[in-house]
Short mmCIF file of C-alpha atoms in Angstrom, two decimals:
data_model
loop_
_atom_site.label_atom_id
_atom_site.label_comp_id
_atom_site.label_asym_id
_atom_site.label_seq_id
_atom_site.Cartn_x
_atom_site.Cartn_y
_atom_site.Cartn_z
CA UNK L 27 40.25 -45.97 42.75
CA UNK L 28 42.09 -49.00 42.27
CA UNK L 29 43.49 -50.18 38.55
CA UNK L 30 44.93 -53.10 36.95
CA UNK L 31 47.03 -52.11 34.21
CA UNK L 32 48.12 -55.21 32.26
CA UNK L 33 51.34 -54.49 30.25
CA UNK L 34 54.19 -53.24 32.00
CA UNK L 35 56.39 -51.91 29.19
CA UNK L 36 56.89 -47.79 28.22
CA UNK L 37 53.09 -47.53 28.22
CA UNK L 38 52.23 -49.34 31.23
CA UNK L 39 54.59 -47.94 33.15
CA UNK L 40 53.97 -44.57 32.25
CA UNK L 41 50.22 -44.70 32.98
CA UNK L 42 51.15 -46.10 36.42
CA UNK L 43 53.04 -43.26 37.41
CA UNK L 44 50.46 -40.26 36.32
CA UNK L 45 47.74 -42.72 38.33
CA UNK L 46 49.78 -43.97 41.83
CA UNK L 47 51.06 -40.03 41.79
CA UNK L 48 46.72 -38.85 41.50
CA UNK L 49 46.85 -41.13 44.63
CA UNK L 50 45.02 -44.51 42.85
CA UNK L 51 46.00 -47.58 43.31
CA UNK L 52 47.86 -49.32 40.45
CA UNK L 53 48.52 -53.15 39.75
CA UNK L 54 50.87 -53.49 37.15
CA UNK L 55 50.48 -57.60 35.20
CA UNK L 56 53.63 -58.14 32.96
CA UNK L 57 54.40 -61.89 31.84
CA UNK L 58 57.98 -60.98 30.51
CA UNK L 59 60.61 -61.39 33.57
CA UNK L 60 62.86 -58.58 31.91
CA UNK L 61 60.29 -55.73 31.86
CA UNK L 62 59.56 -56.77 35.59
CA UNK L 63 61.39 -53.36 36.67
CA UNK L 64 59.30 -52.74 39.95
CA UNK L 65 61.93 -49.84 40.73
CA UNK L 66 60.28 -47.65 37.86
CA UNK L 67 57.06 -47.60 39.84
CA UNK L 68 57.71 -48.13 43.56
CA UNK L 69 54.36 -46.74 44.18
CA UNK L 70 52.31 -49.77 42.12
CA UNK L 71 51.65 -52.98 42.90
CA UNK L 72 53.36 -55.48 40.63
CA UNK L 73 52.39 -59.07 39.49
CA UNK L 74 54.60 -61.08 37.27
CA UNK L 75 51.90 -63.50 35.29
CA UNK L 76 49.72 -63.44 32.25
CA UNK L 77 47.01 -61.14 31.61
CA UNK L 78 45.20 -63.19 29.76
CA UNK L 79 44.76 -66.13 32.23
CA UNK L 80 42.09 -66.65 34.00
CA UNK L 81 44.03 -67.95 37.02
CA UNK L 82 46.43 -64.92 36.82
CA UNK L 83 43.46 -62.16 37.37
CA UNK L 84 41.84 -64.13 40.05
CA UNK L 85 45.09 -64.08 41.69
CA UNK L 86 44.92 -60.32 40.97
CA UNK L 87 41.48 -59.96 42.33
CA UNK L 88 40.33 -58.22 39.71
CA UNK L 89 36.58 -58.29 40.44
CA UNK L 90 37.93 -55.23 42.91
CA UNK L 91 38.63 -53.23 40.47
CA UNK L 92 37.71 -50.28 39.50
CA UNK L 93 39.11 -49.79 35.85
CA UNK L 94 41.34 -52.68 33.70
CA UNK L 95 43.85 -50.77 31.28
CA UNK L 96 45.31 -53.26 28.54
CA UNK L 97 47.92 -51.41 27.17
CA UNK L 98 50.01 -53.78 25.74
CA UNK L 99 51.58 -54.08 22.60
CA UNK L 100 49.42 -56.50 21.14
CA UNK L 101 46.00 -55.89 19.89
CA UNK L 102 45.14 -59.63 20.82
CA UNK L 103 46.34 -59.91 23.96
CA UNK L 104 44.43 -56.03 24.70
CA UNK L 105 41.09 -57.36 23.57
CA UNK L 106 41.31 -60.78 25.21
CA UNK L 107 42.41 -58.66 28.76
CA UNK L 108 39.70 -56.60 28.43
CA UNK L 109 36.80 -59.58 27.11
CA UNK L 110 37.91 -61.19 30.27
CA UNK L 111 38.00 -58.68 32.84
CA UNK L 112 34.36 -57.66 31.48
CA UNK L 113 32.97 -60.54 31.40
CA UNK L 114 33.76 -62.76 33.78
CA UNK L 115 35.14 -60.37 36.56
CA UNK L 116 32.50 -57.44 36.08
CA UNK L 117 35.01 -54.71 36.03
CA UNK L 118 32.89 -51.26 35.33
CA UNK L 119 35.16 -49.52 32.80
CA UNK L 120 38.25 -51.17 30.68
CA UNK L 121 40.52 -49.23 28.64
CA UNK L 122 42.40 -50.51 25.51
CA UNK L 123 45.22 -49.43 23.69
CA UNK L 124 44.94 -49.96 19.84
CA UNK L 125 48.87 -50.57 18.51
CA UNK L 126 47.61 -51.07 14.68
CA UNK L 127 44.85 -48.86 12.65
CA UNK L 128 43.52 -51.54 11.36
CA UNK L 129 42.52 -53.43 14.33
CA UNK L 130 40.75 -50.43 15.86
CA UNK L 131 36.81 -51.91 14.70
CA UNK L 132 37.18 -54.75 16.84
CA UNK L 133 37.86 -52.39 20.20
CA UNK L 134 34.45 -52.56 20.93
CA UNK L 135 31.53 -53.26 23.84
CA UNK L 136 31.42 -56.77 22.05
CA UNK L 137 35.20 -57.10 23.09
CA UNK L 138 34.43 -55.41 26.42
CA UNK L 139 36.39 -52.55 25.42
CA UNK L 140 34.18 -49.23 27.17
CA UNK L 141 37.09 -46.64 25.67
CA UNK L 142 38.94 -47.58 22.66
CA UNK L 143 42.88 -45.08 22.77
CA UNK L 144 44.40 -45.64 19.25
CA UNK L 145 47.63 -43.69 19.35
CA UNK L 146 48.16 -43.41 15.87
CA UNK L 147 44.45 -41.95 15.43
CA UNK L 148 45.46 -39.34 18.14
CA UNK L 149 48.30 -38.31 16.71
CA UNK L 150 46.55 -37.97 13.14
CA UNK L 151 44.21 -35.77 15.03
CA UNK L 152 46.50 -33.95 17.01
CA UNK L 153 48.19 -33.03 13.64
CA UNK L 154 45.43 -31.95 11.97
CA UNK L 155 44.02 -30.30 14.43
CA UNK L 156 47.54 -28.01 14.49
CA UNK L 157 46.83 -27.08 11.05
CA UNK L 158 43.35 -27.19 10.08
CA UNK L 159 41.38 -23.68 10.76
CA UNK L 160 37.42 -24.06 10.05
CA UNK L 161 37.36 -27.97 9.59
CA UNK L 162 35.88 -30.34 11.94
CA UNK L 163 38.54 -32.56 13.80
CA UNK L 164 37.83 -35.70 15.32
CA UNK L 165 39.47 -36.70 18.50
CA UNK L 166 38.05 -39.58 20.19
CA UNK L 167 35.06 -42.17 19.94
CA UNK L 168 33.26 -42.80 23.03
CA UNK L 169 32.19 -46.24 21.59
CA UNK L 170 29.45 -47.06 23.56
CA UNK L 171 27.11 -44.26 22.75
CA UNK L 172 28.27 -43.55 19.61
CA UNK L 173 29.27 -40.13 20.18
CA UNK L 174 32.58 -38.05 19.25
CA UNK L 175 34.86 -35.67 20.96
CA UNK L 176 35.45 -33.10 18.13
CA UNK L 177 37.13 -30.04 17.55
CA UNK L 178 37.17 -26.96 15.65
CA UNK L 179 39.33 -23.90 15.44
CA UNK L 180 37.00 -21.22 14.58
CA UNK L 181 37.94 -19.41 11.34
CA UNK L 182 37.81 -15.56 11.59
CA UNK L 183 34.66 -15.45 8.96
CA UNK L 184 32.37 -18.09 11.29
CA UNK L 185 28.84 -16.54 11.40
CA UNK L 186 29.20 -17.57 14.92
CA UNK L 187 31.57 -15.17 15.72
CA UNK L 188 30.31 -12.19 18.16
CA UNK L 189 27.12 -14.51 19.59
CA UNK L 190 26.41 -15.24 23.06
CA UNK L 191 26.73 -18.98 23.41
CA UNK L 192 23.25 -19.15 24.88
CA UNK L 193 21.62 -17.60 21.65
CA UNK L 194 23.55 -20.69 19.83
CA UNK L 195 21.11 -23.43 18.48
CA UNK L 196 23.43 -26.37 18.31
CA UNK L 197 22.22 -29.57 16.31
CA UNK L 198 19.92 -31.78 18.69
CA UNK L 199 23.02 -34.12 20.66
CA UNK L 200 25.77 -31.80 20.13
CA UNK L 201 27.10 -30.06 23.22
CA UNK L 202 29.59 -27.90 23.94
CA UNK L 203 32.14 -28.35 26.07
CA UNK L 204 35.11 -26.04 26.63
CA UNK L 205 36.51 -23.00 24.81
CA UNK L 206 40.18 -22.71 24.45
CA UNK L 207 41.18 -19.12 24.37
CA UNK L 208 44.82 -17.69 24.18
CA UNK L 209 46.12 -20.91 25.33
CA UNK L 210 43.25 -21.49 28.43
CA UNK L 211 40.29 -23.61 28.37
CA UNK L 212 37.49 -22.13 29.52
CA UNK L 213 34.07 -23.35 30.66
CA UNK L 214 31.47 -22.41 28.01
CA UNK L 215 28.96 -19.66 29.82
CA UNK L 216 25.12 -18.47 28.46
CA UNK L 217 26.24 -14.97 28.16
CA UNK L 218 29.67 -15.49 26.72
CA UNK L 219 30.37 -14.66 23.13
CA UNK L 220 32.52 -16.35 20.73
CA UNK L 221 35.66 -15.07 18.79
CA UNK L 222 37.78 -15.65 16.16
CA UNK L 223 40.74 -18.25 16.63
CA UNK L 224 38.54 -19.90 19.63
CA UNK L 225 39.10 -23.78 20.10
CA UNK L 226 35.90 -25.03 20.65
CA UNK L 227 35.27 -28.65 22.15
CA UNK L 228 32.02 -30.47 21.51
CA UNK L 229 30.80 -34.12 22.51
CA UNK L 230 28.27 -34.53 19.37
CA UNK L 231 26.86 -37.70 17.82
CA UNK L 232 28.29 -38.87 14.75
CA UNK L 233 25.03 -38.00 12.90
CA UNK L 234 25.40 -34.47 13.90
CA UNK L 235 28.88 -33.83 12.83
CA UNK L 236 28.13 -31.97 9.45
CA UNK L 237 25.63 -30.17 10.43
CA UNK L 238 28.06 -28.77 13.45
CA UNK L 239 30.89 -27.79 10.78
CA UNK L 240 28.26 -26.07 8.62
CA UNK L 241 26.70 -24.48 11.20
CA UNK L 242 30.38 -22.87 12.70
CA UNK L 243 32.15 -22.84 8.85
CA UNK L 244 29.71 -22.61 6.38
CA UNK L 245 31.85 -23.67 3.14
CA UNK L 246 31.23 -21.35 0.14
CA UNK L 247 28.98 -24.52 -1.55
CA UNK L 248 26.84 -24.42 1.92
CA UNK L 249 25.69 -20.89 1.47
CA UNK L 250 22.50 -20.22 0.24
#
């Protein structure tokens, strides 16, 4: 798979290794002479120019792309990288990073953004997730179909607890993913059952997110 990654500072850099070691092919764009530091990642390709010129991705040939990543640090120069590599270039999947909360709405298909990573969302979720048994945790929009990555720790008094995951009637475009059990995710199977303390994964539209918490922690007010 080849990517363009355009930003070559901590983030950049650091996505470049994980993907040149996978064995992908990395192009790293960085405008800023003094975070050129091809030594940090021999293995990528590196081009010193703006992301955000036209002239600079032809000269990248990014219509050979695979997957554009802008993972600068600024929103404006993410979301122009990624309108651009969509729409004029064709690339099938861009990636951007969201730096500030509040500029997270516009990370969307209208932007060319596919997957929208805010790191401060993440690690809001990532906390709560640590210490939140029994609620609903939401981990990641898949903004083109309007659908969630969510998590829930099951609490030890889920009526779920002890049922085979195939006897489980989940709300209509919630599915389950993965089990995490004593520290090991798990493939969810028909005949498995569940248990207390289980991590349990679930792509679900948004629509369908209360009816998923009530359905694996009814609250007190939920009981009929």
């Amino acid at each position: 798979m080849r990517v363009t990654i355009a930003g070559a500072g901590n983030v950049g850099r650091s996505i470049a290794t994980e993907l040149t070691e996978n064995g992908h092919q990395v192009l790293l764009i960085e405008k800023d002479p003094h975070a050129f530091k091809t030594d940090s990642v021999p293995g990528a390709e590196w081009l010193l120019a703006d992301a955000c010129e036209l002239s600079s991705l032809e000269e990248a040939g990014l219509e050979s792309c695979d997957v554009s990543i802008a993972a600068t640090g600024d929103d404006k120069a993410n979301l122009v990288h990624a309108l651009l590599a969509k729409t004029e270039f064709s690339v099938p999947r861009t990636v951007g990073r969201v730096n500030h909360p509040r500029n997270e709405w516009m990370f969307d298909d209208e932007w060319g953004v596919d997957v929208a990573v805010s790191t401060p969302r993440l690690m809001s979720a990532l906390v709560e997730e640590a210490v939140a048994v029994g609620d609903l945790v939401r981990l990641l929009t898949f903004r083109q179909s309007n659908t969630d990555l969510v998590e829930m720790t099951l609490p030890a008094d889920s009526p779920c607890i002890g049922r085979r995951v195939g006897d489980l009637e989940w709300p209509a475009d919630a599915v389950l993913v993965a089990v995490i059990r004593d520290g090991r995710a798990m493939a969810p199977e028909r005949e498995g059952a569940l248990e207390g303390g289980d991590e349990l994964l679930f792509v679900t539209a948004q629509e369908d997110e209360s009816a998923l918490a009530r359905m694996l922690a009814p609250k007190l007010g939920d009981i009929d």
